[in-house]
PDB file of C-alpha atoms in Angstrom:
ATOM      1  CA  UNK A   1       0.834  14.609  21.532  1.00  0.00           C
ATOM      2  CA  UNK A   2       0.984  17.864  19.983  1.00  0.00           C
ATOM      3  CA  UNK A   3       2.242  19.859  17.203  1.00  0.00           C
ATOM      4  CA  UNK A   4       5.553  20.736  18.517  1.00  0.00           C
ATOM      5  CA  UNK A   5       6.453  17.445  20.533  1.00  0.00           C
ATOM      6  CA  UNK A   6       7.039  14.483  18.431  1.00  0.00           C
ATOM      7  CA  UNK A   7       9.814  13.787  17.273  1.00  0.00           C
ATOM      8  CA  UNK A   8      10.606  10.026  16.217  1.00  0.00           C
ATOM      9  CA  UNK A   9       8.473   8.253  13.591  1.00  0.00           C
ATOM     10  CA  UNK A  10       8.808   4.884  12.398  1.00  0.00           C
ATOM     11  CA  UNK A  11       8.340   4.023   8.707  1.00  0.00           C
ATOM     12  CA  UNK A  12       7.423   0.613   7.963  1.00  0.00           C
ATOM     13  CA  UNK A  13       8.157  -0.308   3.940  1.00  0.00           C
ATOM     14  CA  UNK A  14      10.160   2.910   3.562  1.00  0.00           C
ATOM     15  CA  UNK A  15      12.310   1.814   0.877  1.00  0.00           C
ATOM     16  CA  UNK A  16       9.525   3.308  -2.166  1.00  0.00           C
ATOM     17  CA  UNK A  17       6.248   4.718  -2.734  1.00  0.00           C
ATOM     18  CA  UNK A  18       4.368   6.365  -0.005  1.00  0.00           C
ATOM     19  CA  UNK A  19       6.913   5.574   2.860  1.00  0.00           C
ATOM     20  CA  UNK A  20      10.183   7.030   1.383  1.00  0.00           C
ATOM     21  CA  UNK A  21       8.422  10.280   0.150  1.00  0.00           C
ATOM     22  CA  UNK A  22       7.183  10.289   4.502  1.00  0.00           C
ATOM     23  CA  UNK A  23      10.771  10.043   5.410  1.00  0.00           C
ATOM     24  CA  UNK A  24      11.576  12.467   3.082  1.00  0.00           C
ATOM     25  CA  UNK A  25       8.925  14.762   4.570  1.00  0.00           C
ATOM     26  CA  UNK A  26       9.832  13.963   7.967  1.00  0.00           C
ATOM     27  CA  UNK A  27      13.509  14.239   8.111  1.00  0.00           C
ATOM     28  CA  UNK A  28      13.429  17.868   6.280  1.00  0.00           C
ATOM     29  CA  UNK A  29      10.990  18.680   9.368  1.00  0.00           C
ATOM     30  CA  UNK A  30      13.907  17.533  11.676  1.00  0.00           C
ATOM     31  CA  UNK A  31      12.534  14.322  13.003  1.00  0.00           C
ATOM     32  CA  UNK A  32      14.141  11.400  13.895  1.00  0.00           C
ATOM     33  CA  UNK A  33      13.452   8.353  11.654  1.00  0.00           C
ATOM     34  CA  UNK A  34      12.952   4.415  12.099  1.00  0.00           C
ATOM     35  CA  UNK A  35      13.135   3.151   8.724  1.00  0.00           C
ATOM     36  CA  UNK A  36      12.078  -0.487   8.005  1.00  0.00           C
ATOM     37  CA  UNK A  37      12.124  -2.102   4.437  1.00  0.00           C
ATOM     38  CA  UNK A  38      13.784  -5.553   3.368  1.00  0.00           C
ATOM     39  CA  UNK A  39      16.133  -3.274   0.691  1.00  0.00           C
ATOM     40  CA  UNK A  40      19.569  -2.909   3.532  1.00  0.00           C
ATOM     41  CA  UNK A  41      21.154  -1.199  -0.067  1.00  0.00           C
ATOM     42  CA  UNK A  42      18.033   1.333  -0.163  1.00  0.00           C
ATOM     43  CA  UNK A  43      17.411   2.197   3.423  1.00  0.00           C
ATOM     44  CA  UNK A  44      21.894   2.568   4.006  1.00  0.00           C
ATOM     45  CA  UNK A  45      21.127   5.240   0.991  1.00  0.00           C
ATOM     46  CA  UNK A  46      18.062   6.935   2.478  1.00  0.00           C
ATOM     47  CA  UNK A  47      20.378   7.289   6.179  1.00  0.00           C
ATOM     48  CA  UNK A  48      22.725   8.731   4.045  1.00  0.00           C
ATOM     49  CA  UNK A  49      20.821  11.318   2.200  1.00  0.00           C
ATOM     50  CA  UNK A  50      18.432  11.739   5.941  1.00  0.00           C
ATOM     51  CA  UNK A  51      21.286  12.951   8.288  1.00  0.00           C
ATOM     52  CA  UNK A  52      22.945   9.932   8.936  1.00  0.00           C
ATOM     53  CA  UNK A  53      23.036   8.042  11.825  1.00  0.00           C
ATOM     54  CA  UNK A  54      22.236  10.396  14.202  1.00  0.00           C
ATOM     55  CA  UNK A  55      18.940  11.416  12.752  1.00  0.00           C
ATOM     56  CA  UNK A  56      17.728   8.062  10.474  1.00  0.00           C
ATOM     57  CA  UNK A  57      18.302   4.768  11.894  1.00  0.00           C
ATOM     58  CA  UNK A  58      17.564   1.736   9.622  1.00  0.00           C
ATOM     59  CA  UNK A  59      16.267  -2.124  10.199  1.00  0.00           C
ATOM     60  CA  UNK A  60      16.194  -4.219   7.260  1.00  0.00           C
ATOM     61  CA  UNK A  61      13.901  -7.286   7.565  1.00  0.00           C
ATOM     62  CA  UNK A  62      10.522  -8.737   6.502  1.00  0.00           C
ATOM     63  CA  UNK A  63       7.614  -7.171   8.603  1.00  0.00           C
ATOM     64  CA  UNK A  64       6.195 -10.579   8.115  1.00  0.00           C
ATOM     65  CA  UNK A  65       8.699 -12.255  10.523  1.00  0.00           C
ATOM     66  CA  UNK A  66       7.644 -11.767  13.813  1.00  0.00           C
ATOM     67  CA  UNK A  67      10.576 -12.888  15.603  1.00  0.00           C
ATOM     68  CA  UNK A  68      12.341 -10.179  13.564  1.00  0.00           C
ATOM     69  CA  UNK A  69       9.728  -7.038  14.295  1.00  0.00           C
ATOM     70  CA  UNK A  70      10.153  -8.016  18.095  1.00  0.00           C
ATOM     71  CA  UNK A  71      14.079  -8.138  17.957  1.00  0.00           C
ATOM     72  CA  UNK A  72      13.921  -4.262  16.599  1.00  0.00           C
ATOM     73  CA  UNK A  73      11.572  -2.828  19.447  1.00  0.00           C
ATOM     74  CA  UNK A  74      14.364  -5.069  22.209  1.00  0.00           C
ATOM     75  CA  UNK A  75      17.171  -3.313  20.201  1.00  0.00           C
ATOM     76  CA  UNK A  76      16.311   0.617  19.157  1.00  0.00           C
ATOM     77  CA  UNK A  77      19.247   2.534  20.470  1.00  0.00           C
ATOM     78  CA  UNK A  78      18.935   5.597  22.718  1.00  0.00           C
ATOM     79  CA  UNK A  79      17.294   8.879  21.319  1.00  0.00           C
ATOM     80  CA  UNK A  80      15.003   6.009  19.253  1.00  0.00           C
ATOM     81  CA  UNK A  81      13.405   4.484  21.413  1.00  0.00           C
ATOM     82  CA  UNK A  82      10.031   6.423  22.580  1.00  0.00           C
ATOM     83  CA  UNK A  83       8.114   6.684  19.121  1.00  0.00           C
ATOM     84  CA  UNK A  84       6.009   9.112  18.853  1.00  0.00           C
ATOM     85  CA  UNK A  85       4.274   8.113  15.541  1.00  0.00           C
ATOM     86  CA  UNK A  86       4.459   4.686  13.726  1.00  0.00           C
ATOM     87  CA  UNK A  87       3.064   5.155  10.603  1.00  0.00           C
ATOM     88  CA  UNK A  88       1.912   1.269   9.235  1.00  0.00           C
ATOM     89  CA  UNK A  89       2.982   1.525   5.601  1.00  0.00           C
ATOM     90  CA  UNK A  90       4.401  -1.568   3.836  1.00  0.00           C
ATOM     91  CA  UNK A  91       1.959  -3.399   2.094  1.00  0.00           C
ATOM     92  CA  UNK A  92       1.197  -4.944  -1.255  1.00  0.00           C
ATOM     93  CA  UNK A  93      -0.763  -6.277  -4.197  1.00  0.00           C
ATOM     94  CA  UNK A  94      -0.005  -9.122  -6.313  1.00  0.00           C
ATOM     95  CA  UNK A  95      -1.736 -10.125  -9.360  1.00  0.00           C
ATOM     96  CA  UNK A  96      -4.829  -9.350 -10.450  1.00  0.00           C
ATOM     97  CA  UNK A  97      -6.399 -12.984 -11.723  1.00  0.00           C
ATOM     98  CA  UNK A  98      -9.403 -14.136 -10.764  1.00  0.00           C
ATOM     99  CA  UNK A  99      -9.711 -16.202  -7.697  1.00  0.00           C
ATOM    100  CA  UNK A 100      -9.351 -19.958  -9.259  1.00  0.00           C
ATOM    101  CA  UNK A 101      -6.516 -18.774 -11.467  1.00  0.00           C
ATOM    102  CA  UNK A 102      -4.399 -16.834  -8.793  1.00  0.00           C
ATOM    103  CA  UNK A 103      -1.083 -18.470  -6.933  1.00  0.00           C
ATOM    104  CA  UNK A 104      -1.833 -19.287  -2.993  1.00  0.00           C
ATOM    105  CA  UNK A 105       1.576 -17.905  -2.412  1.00  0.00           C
ATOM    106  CA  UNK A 106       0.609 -14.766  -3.627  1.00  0.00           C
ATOM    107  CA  UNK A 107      -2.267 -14.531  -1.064  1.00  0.00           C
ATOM    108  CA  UNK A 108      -0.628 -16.003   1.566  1.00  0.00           C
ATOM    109  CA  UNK A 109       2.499 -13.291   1.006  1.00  0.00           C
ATOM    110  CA  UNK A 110       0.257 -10.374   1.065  1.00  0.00           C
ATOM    111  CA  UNK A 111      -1.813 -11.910   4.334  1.00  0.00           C
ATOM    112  CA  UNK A 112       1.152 -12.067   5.878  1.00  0.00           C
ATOM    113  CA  UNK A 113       2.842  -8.401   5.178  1.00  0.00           C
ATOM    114  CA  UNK A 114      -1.058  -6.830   4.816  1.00  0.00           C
ATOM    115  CA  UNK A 115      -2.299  -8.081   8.147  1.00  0.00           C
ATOM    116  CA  UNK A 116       0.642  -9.816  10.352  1.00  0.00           C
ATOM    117  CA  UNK A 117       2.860  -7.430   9.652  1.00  0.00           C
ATOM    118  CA  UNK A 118       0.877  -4.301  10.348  1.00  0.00           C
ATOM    119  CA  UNK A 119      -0.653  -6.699  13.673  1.00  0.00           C
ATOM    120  CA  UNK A 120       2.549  -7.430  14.850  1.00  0.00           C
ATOM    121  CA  UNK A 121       3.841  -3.670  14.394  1.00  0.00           C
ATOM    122  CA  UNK A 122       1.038  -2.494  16.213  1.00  0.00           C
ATOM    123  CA  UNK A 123       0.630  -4.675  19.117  1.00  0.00           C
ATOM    124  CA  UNK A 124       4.463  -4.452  19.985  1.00  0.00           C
ATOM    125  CA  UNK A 125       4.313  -1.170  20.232  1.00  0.00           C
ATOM    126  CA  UNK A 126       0.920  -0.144  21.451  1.00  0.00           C
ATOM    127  CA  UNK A 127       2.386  -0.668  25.156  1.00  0.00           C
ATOM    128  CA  UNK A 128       5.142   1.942  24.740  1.00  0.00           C
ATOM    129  CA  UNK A 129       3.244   4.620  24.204  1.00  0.00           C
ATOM    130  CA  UNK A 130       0.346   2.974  26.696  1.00  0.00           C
ATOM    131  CA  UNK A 131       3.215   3.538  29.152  1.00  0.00           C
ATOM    132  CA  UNK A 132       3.985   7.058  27.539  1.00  0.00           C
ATOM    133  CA  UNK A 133       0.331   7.757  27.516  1.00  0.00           C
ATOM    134  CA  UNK A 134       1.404   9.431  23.952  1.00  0.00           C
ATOM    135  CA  UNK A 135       1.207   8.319  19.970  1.00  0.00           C
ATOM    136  CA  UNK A 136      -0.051   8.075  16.937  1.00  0.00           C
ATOM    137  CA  UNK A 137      -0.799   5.206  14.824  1.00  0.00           C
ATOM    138  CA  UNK A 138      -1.437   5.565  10.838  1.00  0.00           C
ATOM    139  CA  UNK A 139      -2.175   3.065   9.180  1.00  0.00           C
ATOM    140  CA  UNK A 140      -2.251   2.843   5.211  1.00  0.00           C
ATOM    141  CA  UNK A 141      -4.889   1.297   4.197  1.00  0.00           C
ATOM    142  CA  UNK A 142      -6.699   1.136   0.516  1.00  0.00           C
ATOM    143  CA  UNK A 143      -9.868   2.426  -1.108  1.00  0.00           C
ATOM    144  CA  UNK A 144      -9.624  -1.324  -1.996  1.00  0.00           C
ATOM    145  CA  UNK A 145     -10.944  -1.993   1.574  1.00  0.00           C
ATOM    146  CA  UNK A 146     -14.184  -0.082   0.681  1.00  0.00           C
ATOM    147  CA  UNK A 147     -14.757  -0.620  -2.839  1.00  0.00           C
ATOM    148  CA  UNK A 148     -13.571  -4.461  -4.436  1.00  0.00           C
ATOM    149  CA  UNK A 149     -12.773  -4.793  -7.867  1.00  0.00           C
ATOM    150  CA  UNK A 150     -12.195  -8.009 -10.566  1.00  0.00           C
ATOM    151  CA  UNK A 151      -9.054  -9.965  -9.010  1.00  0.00           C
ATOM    152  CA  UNK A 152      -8.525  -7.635  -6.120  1.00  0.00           C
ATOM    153  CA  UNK A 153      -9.497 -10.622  -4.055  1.00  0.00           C
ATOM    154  CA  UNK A 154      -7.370 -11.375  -1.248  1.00  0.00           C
ATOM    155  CA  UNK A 155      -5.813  -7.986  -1.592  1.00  0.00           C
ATOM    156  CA  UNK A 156      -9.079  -6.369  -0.973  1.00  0.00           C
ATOM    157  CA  UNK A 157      -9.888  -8.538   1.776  1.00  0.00           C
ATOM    158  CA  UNK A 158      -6.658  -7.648   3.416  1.00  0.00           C
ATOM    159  CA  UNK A 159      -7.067  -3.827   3.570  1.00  0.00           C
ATOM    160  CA  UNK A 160     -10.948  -4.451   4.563  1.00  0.00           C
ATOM    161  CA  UNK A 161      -9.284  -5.925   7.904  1.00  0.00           C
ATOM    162  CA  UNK A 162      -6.918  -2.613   8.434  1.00  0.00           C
ATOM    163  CA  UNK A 163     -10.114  -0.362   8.194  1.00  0.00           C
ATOM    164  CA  UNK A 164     -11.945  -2.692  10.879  1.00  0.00           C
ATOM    165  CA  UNK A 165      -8.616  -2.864  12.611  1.00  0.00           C
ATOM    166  CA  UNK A 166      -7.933   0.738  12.773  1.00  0.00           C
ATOM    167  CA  UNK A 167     -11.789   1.110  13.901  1.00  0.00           C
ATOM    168  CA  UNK A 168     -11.452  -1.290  16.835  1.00  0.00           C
ATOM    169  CA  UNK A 169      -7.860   0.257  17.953  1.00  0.00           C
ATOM    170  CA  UNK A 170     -10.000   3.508  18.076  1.00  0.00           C
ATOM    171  CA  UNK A 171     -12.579   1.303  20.262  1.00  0.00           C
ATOM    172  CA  UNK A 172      -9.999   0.005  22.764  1.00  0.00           C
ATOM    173  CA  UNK A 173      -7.792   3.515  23.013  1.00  0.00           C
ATOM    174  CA  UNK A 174     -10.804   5.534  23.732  1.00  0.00           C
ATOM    175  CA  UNK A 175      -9.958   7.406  26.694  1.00  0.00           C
ATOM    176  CA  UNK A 176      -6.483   7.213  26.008  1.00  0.00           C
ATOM    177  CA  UNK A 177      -4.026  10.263  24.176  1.00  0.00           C
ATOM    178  CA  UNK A 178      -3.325   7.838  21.619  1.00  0.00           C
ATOM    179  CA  UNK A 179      -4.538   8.316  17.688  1.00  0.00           C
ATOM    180  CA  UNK A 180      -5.659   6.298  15.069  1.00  0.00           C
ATOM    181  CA  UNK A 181      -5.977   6.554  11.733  1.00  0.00           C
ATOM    182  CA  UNK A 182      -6.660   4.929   8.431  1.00  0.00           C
ATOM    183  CA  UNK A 183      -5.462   6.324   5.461  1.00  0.00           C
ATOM    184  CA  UNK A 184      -7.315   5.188   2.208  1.00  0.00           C
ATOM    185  CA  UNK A 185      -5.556   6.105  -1.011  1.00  0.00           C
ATOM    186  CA  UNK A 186      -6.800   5.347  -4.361  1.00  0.00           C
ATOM    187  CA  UNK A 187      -4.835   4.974  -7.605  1.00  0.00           C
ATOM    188  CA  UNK A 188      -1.226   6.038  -7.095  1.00  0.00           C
ATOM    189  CA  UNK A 189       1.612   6.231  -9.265  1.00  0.00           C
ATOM    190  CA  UNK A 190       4.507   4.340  -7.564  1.00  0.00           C
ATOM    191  CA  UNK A 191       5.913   1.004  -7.717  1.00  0.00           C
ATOM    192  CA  UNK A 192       2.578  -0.333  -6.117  1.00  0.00           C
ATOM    193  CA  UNK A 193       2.300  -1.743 -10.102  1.00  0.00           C
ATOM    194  CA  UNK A 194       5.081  -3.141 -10.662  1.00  0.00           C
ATOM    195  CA  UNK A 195       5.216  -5.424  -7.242  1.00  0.00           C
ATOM    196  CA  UNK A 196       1.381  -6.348  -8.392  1.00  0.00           C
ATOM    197  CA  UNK A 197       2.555  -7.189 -11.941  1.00  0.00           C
ATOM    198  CA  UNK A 198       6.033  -9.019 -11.089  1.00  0.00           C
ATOM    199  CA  UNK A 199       7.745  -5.720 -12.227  1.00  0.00           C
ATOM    200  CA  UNK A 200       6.132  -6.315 -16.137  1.00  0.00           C
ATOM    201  CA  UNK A 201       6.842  -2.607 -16.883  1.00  0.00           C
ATOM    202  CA  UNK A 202       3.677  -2.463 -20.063  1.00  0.00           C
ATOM    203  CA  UNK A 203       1.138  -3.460 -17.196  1.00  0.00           C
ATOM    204  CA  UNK A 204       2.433  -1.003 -14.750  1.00  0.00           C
ATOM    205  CA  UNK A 205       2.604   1.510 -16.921  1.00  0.00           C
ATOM    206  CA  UNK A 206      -0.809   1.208 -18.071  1.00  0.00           C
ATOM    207  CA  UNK A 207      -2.613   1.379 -14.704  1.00  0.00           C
ATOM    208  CA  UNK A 208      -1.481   5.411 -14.943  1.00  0.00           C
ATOM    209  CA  UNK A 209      -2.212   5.896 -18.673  1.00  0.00           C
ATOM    210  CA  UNK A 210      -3.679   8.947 -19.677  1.00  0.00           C
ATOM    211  CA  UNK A 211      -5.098   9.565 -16.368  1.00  0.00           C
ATOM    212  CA  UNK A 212      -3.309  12.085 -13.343  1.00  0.00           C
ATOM    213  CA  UNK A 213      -3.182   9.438 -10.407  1.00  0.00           C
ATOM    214  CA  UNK A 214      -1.839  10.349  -6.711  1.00  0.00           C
ATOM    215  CA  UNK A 215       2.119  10.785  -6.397  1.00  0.00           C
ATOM    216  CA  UNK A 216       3.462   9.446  -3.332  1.00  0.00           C
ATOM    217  CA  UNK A 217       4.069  13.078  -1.947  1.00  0.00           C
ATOM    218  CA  UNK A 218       0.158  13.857  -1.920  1.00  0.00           C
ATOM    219  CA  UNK A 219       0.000  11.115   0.542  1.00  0.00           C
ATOM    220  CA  UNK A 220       3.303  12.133   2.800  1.00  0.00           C
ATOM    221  CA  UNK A 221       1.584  15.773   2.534  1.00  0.00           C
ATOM    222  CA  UNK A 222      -1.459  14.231   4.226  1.00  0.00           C
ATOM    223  CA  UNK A 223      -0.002  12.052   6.600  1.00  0.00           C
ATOM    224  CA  UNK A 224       2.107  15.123   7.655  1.00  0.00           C
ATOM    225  CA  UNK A 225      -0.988  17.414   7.670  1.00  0.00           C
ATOM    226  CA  UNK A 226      -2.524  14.420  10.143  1.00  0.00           C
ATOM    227  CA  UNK A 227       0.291  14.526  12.684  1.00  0.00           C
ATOM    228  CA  UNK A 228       0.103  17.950  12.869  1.00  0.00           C
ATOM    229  CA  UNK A 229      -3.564  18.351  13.701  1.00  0.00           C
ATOM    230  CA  UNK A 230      -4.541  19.271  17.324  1.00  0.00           C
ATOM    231  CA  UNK A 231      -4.049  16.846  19.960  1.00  0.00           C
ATOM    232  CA  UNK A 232      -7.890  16.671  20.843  1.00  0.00           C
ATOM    233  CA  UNK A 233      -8.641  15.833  16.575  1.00  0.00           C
ATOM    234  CA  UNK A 234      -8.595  12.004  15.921  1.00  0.00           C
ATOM    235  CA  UNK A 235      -9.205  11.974  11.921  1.00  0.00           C
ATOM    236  CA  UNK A 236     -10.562   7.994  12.093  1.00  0.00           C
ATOM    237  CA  UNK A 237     -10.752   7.275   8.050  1.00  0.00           C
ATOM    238  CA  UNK A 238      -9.896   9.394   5.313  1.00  0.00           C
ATOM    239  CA  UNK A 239     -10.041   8.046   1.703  1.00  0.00           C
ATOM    240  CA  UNK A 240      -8.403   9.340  -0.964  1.00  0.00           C
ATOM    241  CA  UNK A 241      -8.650   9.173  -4.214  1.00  0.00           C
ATOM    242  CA  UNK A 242      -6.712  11.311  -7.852  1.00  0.00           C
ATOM    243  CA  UNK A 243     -10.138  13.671  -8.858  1.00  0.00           C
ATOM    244  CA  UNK A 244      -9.784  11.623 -12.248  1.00  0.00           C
ATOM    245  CA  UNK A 245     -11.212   8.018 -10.275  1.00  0.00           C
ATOM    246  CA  UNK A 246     -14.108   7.225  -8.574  1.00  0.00           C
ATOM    247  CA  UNK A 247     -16.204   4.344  -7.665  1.00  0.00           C
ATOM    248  CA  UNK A 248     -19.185   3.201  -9.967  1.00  0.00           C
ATOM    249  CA  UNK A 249     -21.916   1.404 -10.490  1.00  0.00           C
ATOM    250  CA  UNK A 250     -22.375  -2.074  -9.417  1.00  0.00           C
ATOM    251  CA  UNK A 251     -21.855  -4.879 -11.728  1.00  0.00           C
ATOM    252  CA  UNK A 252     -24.774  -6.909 -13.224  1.00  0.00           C
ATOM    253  CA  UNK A 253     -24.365  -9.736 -15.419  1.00  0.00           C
ATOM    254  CA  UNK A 254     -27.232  -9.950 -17.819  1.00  0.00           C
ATOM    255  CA  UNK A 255     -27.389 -13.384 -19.754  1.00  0.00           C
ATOM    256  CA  UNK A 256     -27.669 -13.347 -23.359  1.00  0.00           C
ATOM    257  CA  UNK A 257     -31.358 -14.688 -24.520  1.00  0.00           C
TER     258      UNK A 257
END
């Protein structure tokens, strides 16, 4: 793949955040878009605004279902169907207890969009572009897979196995055209929050308090940069974090005498 050939990318969790302001990016570019998201009402709005049918076509389901990813790939119409770029975006967090207080639901939702989803994504259509001998797979993955935190938990855990994912897709494509890469942002400002926090707007609000976190078009401006880069240039990991965060010192719990 080079700079001038692709031209069909497929947007997993494209309804917000980092994978509308990609579509966004995209579709001004003049690529053709496969937009996934569970929000039908969001993703019939971003066709609209992104040329329409012709140029944005739109699959509303839970990346978590696997019957549904697999009934998309049978079912992508004409001028859709050879991706060029699937770019592994929907993901979440939710809550930020501490591991005997948090709900099992919780981890068990964000196993199953964190990991299935992106697995299921990937393996269905890792033989397309085997057969293409042409793609690109991003994957979005989360500082939070380097560096864990109080109550990140399963959440951490999660984007710990897209990092070693992304590194043994690199292991098995070697030798192939096809790219991989995992994208690790830090603190961004977009509705990442409010999913964690059950859309409690004060605990949002104060993850991004007098700080400058990343905006969701720093990230589509890298993941546009990526595509763009010379066939022969695999970027494997690239973590990112806002200038005004970075990791510190380990914890130690001192007893008091």
């Amino acid at each position: 793949m080079t700079a001038q050939s692709p031209r069909v990318i497929l947007i997993t969790g494209a309804t917000a955040g980092f994978g509308e302001a990609c579509a966004r990016q995209f579709a001004a570019a003049g690529w053709r878009l496969i937009l996934t998201g569970r929000r039908l009402e969001k993703l019939q709005q971003l066709q609209s605004e992104l040329g329409g049918a012709e140029q944005t076509h739109i699959e509303a389901f839970d990346i978590s279902d696997r019957s549904a990813c697999e009934a998309m790939f049978e079912h992508l119409p004409e001028g859709f169907a050879e991706v060029d770029v699937l770019l592994n975006n929907a993901g979440l967090a939710l809550g930020l207890e501490p591991a005997w207080q948090t709900s099992l639901d919780d981890w068990e939702r964000m196993v199953d969009t964190n990991i299935k989803g992106l697995m299921y994504m990937t393996r269905l259509i890792l033989p397309r572009m085997q057969q293409r001998a042409n793609g690109y797979i991003i994957n979005v993955g989360s500082v939070a897979g380097n560096w864990p935190y109080p109550g990140g938990n399963v959440y951490c855990a999660s984007k710990a196995f897209v990092r070693q994912f992304s590194l043994a897709l690199r292991a098995d494509l070697l030798g192939t055209a096809i790219r991989v890469t995992n994208i690790e942002p830090g603190n961004a400002e977009t509705e990442f929050s409010m999913t964690r926090f059950k859309q409690d707007s004060s605990r949002a609000q104060s993850v991004y308090r007098d700080t400058v976190a990343l905006s969701a078009k720093d990230i589509a401006d890298t993941v546009w940069w990526l595509v763009n880069t010379p066939a022969h240039v695999n970027v494997t990991t690239m973590e990112i974090m806002p200038t005004q965060q970075a990791n510190g010192p380990f914890a130690i719990f001192r007893a008091d005498s």
